[in-house]
Coordinates of C-alpha atoms in Angstrom, one line a residue:
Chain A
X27 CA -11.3 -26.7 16.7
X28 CA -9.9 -25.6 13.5
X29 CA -6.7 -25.4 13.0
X30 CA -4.4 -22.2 13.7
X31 CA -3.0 -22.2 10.2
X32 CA -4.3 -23.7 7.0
X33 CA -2.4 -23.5 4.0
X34 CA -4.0 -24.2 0.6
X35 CA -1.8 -24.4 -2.3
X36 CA 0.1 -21.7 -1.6
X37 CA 2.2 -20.5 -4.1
X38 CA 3.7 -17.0 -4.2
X39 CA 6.2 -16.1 -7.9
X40 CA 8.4 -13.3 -8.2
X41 CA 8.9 -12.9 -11.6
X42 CA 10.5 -16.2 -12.7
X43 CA 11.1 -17.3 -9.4
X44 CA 9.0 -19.4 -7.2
X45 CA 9.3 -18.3 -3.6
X46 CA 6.6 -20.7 -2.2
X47 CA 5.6 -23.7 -4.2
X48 CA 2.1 -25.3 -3.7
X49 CA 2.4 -25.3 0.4
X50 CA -0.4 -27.3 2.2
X51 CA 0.1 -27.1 5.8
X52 CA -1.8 -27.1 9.2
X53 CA -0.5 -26.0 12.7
X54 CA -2.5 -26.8 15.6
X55 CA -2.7 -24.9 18.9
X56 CA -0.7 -25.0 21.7
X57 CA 2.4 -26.4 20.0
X58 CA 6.1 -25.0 19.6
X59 CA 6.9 -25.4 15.8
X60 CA 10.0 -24.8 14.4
X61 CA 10.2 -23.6 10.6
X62 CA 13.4 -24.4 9.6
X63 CA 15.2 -24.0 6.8
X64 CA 18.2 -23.1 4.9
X65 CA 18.8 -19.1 3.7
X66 CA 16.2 -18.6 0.9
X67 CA 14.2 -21.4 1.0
X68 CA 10.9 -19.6 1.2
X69 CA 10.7 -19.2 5.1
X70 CA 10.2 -15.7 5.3
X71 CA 7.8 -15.6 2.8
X72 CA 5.6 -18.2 3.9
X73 CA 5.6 -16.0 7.5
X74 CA 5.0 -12.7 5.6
X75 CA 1.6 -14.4 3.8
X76 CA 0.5 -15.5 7.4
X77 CA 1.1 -11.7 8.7
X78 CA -0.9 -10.1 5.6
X79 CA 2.6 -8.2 4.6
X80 CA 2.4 -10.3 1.3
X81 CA -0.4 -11.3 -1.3
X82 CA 0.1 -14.7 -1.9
X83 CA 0.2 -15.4 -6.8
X84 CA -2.2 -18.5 -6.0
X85 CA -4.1 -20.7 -2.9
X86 CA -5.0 -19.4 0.2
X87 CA -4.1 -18.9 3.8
X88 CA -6.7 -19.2 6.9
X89 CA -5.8 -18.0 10.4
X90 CA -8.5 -19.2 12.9
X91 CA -10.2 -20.1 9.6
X92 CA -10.2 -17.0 8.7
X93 CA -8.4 -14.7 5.8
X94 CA -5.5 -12.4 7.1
X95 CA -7.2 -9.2 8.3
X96 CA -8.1 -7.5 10.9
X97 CA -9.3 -10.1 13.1
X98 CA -6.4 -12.2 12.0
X99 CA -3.8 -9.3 13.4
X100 CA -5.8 -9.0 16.1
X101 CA -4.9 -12.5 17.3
X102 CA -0.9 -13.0 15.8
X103 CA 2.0 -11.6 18.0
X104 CA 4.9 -10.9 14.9
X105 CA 8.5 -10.3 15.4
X106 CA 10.1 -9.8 12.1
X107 CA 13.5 -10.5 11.1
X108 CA 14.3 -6.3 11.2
X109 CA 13.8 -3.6 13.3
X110 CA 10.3 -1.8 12.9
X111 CA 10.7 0.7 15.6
X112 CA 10.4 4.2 15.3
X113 CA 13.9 5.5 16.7
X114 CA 12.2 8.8 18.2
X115 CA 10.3 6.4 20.2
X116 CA 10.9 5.8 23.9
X117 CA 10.5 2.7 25.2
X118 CA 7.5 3.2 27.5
X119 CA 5.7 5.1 24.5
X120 CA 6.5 2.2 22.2
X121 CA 4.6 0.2 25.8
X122 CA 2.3 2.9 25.3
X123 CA 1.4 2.2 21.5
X124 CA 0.9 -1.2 21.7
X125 CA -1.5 -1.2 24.9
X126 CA -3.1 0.9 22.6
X127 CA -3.7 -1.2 19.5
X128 CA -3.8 -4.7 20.8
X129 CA -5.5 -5.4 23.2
X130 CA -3.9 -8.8 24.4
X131 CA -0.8 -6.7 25.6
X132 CA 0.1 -7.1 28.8
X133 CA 1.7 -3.8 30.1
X134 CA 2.8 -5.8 33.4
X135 CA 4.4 -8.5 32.4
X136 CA 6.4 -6.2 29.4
X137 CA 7.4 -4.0 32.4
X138 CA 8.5 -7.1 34.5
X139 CA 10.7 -8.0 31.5
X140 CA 12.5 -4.6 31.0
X141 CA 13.7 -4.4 34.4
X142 CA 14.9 -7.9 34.0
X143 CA 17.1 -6.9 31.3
X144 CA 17.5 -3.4 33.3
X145 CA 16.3 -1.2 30.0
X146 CA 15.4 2.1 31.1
X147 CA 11.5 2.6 29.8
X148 CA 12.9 6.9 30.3
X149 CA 15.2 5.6 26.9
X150 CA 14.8 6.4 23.2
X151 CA 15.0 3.8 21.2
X152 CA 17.8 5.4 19.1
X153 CA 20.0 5.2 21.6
X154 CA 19.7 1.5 22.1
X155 CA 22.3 -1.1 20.7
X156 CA 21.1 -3.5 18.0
X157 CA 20.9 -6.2 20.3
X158 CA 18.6 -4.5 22.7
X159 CA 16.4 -3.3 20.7
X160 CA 15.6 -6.6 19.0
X161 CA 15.1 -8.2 22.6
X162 CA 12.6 -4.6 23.5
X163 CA 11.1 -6.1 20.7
X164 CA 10.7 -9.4 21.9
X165 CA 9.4 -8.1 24.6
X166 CA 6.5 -6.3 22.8
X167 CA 6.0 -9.1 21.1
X168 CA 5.6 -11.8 24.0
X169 CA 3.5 -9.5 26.3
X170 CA 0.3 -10.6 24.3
X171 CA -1.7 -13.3 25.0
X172 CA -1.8 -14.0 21.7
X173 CA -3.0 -17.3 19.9
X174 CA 0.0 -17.8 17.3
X175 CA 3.2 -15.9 18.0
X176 CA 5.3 -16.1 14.2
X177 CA 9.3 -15.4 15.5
X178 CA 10.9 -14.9 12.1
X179 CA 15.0 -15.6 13.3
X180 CA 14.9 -14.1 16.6
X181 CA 18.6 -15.8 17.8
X182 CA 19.9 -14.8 14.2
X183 CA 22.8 -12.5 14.8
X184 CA 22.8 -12.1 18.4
X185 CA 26.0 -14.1 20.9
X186 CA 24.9 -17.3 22.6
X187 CA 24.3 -15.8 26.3
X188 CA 21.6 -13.7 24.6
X189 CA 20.1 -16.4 22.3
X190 CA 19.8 -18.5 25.8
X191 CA 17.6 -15.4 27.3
X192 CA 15.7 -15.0 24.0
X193 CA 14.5 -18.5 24.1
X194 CA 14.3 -18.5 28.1
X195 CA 12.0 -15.6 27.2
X196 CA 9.8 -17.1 24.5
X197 CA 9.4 -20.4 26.4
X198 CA 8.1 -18.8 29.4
X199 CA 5.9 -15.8 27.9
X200 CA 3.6 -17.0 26.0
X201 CA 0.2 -17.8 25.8
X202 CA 0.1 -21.7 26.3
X203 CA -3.5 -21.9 24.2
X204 CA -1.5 -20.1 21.4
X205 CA 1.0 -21.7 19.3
X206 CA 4.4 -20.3 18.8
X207 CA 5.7 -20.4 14.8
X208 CA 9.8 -20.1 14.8
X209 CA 11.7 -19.9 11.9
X210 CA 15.7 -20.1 12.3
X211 CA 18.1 -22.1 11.0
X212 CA 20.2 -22.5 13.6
X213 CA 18.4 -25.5 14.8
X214 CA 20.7 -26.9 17.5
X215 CA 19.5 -24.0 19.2
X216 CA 16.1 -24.1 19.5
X217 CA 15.9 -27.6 19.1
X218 CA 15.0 -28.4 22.7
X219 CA 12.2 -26.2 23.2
X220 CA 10.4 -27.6 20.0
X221 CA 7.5 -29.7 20.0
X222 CA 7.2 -30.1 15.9
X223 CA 9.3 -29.1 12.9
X224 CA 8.5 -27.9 9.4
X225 CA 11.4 -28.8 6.9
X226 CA 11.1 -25.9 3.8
X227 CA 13.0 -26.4 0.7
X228 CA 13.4 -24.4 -2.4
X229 CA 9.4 -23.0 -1.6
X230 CA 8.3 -26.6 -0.8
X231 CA 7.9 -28.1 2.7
X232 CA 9.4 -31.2 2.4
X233 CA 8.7 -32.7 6.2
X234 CA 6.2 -32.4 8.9
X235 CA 6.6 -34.3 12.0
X236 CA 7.1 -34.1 15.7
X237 CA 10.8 -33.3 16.9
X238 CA 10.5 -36.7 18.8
X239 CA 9.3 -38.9 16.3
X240 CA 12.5 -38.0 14.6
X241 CA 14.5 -38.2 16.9
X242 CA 12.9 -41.7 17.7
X243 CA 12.4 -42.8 14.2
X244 CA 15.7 -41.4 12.7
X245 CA 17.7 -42.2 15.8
X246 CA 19.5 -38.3 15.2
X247 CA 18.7 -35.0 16.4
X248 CA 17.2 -32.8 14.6
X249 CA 19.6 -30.6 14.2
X250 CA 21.4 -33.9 12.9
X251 CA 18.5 -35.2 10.6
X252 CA 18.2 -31.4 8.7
X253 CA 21.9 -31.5 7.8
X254 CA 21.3 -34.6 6.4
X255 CA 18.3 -33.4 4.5
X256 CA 20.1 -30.1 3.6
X257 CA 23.1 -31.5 2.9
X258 CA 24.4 -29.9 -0.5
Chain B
X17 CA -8.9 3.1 16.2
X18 CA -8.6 6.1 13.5
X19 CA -8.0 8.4 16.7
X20 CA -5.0 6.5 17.9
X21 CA -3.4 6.1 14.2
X22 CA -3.9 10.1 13.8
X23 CA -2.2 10.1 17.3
X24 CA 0.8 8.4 17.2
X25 CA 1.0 10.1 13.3
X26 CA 1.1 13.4 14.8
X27 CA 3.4 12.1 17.6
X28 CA 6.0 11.5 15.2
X29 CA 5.7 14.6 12.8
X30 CA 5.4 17.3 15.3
X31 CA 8.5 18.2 16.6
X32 CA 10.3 18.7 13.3
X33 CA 7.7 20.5 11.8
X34 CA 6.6 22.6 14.8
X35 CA 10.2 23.6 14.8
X36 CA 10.2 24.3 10.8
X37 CA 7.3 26.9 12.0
X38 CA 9.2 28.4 14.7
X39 CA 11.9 29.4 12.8
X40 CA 9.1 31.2 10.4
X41 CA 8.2 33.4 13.6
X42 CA 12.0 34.1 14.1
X43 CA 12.4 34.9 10.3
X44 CA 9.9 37.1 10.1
X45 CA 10.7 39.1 13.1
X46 CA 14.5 39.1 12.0
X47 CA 13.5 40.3 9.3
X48 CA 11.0 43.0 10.0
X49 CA 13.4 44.3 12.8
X50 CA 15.7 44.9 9.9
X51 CA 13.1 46.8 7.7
X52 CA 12.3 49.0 10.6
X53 CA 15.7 49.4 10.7
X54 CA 16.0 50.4 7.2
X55 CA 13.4 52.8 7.2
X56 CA 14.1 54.9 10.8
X57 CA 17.8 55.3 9.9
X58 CA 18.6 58.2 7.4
X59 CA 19.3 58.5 4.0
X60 CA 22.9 58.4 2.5
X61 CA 24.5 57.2 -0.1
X62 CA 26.3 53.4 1.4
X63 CA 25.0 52.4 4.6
X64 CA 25.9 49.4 6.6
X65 CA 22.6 48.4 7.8
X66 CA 20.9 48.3 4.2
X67 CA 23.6 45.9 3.6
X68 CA 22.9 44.0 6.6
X69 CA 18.4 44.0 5.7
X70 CA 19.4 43.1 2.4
X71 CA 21.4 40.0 4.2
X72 CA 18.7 39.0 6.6
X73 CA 16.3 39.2 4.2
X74 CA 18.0 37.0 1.5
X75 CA 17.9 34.8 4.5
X76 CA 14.3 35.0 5.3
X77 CA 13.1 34.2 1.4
X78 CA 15.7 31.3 1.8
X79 CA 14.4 29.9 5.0
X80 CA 10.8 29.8 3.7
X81 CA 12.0 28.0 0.6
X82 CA 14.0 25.6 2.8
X83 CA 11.1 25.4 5.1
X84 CA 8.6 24.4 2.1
X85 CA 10.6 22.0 0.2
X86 CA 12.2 20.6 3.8
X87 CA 8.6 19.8 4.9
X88 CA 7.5 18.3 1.8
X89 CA 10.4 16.1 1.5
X90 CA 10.4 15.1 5.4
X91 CA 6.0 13.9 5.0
X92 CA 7.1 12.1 1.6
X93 CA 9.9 10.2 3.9
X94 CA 7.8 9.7 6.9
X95 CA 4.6 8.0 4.5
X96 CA 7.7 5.9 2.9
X97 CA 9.4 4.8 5.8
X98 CA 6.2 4.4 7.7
X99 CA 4.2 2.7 5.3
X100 CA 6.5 0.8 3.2
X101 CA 9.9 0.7 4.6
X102 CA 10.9 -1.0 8.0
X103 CA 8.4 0.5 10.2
X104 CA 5.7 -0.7 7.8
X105 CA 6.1 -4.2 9.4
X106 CA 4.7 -2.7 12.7
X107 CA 2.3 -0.3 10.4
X108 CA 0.7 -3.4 8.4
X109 CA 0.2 -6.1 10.9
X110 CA -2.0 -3.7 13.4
X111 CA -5.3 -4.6 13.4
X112 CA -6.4 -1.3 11.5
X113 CA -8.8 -0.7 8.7
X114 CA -6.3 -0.1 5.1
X115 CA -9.3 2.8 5.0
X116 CA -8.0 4.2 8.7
X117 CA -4.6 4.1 8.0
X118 CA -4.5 5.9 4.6
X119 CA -7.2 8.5 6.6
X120 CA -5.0 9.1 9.3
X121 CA -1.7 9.6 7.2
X122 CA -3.6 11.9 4.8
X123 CA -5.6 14.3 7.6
X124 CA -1.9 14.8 9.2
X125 CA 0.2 15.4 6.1
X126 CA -2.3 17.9 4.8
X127 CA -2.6 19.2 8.8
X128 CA 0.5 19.7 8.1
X129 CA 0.8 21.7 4.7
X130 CA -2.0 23.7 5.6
X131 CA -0.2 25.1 9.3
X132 CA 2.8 25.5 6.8
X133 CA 1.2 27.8 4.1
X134 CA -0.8 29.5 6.2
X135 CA 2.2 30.6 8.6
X136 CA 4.1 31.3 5.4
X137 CA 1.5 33.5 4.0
X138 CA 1.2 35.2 7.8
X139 CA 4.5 36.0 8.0
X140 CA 4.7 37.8 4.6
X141 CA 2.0 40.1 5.1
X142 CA 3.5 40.8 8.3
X143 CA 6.6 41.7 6.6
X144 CA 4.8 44.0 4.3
X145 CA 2.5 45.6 7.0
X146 CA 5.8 46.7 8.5
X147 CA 6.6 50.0 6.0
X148 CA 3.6 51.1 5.4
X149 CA 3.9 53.3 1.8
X150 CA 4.5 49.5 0.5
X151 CA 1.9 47.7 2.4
X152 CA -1.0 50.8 1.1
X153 CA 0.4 50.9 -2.5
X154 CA 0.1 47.0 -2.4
X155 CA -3.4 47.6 -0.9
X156 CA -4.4 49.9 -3.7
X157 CA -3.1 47.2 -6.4
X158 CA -5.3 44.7 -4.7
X159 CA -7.8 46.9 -4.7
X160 CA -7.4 48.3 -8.3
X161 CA -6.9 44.6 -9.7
X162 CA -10.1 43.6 -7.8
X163 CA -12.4 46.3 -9.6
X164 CA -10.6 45.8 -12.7
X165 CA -11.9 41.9 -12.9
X166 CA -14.9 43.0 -11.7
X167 CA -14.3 40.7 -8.4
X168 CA -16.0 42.8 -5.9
X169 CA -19.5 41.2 -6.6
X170 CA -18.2 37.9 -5.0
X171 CA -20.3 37.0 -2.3
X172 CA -19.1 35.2 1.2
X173 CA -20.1 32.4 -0.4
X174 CA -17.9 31.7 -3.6
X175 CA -14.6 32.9 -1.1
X176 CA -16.1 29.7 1.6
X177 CA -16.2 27.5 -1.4
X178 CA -13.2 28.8 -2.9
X179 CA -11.0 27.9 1.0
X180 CA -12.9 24.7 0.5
X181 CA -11.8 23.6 -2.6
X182 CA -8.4 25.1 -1.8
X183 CA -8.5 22.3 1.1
X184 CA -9.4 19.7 -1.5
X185 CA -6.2 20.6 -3.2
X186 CA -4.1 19.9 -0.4
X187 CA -5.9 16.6 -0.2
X188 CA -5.3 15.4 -3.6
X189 CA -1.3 16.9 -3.5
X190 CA -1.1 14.7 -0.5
X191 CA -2.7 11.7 -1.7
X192 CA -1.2 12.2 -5.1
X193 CA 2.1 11.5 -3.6
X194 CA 0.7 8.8 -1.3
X195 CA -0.7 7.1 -5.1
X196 CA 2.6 7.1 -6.7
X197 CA 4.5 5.6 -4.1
X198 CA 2.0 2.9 -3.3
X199 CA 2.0 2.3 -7.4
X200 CA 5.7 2.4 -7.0
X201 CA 5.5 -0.6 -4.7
X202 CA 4.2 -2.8 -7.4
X203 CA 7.6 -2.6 -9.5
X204 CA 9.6 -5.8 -7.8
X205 CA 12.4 -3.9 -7.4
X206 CA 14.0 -0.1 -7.7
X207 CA 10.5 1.2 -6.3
X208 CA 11.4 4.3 -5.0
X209 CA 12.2 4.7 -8.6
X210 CA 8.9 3.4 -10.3
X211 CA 7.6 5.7 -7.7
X212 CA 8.7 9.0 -9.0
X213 CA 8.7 8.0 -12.6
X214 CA 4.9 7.2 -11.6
X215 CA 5.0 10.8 -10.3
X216 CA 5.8 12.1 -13.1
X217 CA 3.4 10.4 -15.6
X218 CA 0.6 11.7 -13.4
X219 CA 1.8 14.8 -13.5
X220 CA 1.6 14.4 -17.3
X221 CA -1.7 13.2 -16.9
X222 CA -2.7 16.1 -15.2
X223 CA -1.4 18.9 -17.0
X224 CA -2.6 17.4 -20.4
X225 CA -6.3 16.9 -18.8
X226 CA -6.0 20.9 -18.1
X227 CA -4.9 21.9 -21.5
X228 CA -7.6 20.4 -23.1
X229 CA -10.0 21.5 -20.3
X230 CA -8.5 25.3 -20.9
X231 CA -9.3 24.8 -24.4
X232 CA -12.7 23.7 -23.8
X233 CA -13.0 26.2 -21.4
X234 CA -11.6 29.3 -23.4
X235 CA -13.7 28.3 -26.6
X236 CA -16.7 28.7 -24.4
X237 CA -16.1 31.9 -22.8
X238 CA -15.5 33.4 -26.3
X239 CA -19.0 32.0 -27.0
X240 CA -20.8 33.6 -24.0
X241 CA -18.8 37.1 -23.9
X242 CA -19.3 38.0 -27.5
X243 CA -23.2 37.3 -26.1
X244 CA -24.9 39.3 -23.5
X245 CA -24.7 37.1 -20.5
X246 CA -20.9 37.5 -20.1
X247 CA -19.5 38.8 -16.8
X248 CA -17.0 38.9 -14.1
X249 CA -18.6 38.0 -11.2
X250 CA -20.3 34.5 -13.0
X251 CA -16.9 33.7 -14.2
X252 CA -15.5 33.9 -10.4
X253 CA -18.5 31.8 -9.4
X254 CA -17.7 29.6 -11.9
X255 CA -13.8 29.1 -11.1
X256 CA -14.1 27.5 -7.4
X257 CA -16.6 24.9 -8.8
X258 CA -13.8 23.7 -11.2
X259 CA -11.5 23.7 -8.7
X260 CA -13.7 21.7 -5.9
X261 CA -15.1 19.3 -8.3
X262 CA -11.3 18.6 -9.5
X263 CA -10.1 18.2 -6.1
X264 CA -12.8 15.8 -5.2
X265 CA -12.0 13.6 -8.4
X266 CA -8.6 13.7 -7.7
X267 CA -9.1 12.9 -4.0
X268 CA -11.2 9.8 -5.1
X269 CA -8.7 8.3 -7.3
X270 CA -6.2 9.2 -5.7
X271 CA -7.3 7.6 -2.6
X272 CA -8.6 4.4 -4.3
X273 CA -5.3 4.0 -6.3
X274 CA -3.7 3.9 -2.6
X275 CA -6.0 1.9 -0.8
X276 CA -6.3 -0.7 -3.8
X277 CA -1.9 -1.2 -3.3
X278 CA -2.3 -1.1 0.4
X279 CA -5.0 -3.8 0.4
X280 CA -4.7 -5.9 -2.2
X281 CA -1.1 -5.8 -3.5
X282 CA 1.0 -5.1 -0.6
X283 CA 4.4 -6.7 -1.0
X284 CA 6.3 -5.6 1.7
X285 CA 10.7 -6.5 0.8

């Protein structure tokens, strides 16, 4: 089976600047993988090429071997590093929109999750605080039984009880013949829950490997190891 | 999924603008309460209630205004914000068609302009209808401008065609807009800026294609009238023609010019 996600030589320039330098990467199913790296070094882009939100200046991306699209959406589960909800929206119409478009979305288990956290489906998003409407979103986004969930920082800015349910959430919603693509950079987070890492650096990936093999081979953790690697 | 896109598009427009058209209806009865007014109480010199009409009718022409511009600015935001800003995120990584969602956005907005002008246009012709010396002597210079052009010999036809390419119009305004900002989005940064300088180089565009299609056009006419074939009722037939087969081209290009950024340039910050 082909990989989730093939990366050819991708490059992507703004201007001057390279973003994403020559990438070649594969992710296979039914793995955690963390994308870590520091602020600016091409993470978000990378995730943006995957989603189809970006046209990439040279190489190629394949998702299930094939080119982002519609058969590619169809099949990724996206929670960006912003809010893209309408604030009019009430919850159970924003439950109402996705059942709509993807088919993957389980209604039941995004209901289950909401009276977990006790978020009225009756509210508008508007009147929401930050923090809950980035974990409705989570919610949305972990209802599919999707084959590659892409989480671009989803602890990033929120306190530690709440980064414990985010994780709790991911690790326990997904699809387990997907693959779940995480990009943070606070790794001593998320370390635990990950099966392999991604090190990206200045647009280039600089390391591949499983979060045990370093931790065997290096004799660190990870969060350890990327400091060392970061270091400036 | 073209359905659901024109579904949730209309979900999120609605309210505002169904209000905008609300406070038409309460305008226009305001302000025909105040005509009626006008013309039942007697004449003097000063009289409080002429004050008053002239008041409430300042107000109306000022609420239409405020409705037109309000509801062109509010679809230009909503395409923006939708398509290109934060919620474009959600907008983008759908699994719809580039083709459905520039279809859906395009059949609403226009949806839109078109409930807009046409309860505009209601609501002035109920205003006139409501003293009726002014409502017949406009009548009669209808009437009198109509046989003066020569217009009476359009058939049912040419006014169908005409409302048809009137449609297209609304079309190409909306997609216009929808053109520039997508071209806007190819700028790296200060888009919103590219976009209306885009706006306006179109416009450019346009008005110079006009002139020299006037100037064509003008050359001819003098051609044929000073010849026996010339009259009214061909030039009438002629003018909707024009106006369709601009609106088409315009709609074409416009539309491609969108879908081409949507699809194959999209760069979302």
């Amino acid at each position: 089976m082909a990989p989730v996600v093939q990366c050819m030589g991708l490059t992507k320039t703004y201007g001057r600047k390279i973003a994403l330098n020559q990438i070649n990467l594969n992710l296979e199913r039914g793995r955690i993988i963390g994308l870590l790296g520091p602020n600016g070094s091409g993470k978000t882009t990378l995730i943006k090429i995957i989603n189809g939100l970006l046209k990439p200046t040279a190489g190629e991306v394949l998702i299930n071997g094939q080119r982002p699209g519609v058969d590619t959406k169809l099949r990724i589960s996206y929670l960006p590093e912003r809010t893209y909800l309408q604030p009019g929206m009430k919850v159970f119409e924003l439950l109402q929109y996705f059942q709509d478009f993807y088919p993957d979305f389980r209604v039941d288990r995004a209901f289950d999750m909401l009276a977990r956290l006790q978020i009225p489906p009756q509210e508008r998003l508007k009147n929401l605080s930050k923090g809950t409407k980035e974990k409705v979103q989570l919610i949305m986004v972990m209802s599919r039984d999707a084959d590659l969930y892409i989480l671009d920082e989803p602890i990033a800015g929120v306190d530690p009880a709440a980064r414990d349910y985010i994780l709790h959430t991911i690790v326990s919603n997904y699809n387990r013949c997907g693959s779940i693509l995480l990009s943070t950079h606070l790794i001593s987070d998320v370390e635990n829950i990950l099966d392999e890492v991604v090190f990206i650096k200045y647009g280039s990936i600089v390391l591949q490997a499983g979060a045990e093999q370093i931790r065997q081979n290096e004799r660190k953790s990870v969060d350890q190891f990327f400091r060392e690697v970061f270091a400036c | 999924m073209l359905g659901k896109l024109m579904k949730y598009e209309w979900k999120a427009t609605w309210k505002l603008l169904l209000s905008a058209n609300v406070l038409i209806i309460v305008m226009t009865g305001l302000a025909r309460c105040m005509v009626s007014l006008v013309d039942q109480a007697g004449r003097s010199d000063f009289r409080m209630v002429d004050f008053v009409a002239v008041m409430v009718l300042l107000t109306y022409v000022g609420s239409m205004f405020a409705v037109c511009v309000g509801t062109t600015i509010f679809l230009i935001h909503r395409f923006y914000t939708s398509t290109y800003g934060d919620q474009g995120y959600l907008l983008h990584t759908l699994p719809v068609d580039t083709h459905h969602i520039i279809i859906a956005k395009v059949l609403v907005s226009a949806a839109w302009v078109i409930i807009n002008m046409t309860f505009i246009y209601m609501s002035a012709i109920f205003l006139l209808a409501t003293t009726s010396e002014i409502f017949r002597s406009m009548m009669e210079g209808m009437v009198d401008m109509i046989e003066y052009l020569g217009a009476e010999k359009i058939s049912a036809f040419t006014v169908i065609m005409t409302l048809i390419a009137f449609v297209f119009s609304v079309f190409a305004k909306v997609l216009k807009v929808g053109a520039c900002i997508s071209l806007g989005q190819l700028s790296p940064n200060h888009k919103l800026l590219f976009s209306f300088a885009w706006y306006v180089g179109v416009y450019v565009v346009e008005q110079l294609v006009q002139s020299i299609y006037f100037v064509i056009t003008i050359y001819f006419q003098e051609q044929i009238a000073n010849s026996d074939y010339w009259s009214y009722d061909s030039y009438f037939d002629r003018q909707w023609e024009t106006a369709l087969l601009a609106g088409i081209i315009s709609c074409v290009v416009y539309y491609l010019l969108t879908w081409y950024v949507m699809s194959r340039k999209l760069n979302l910050d």
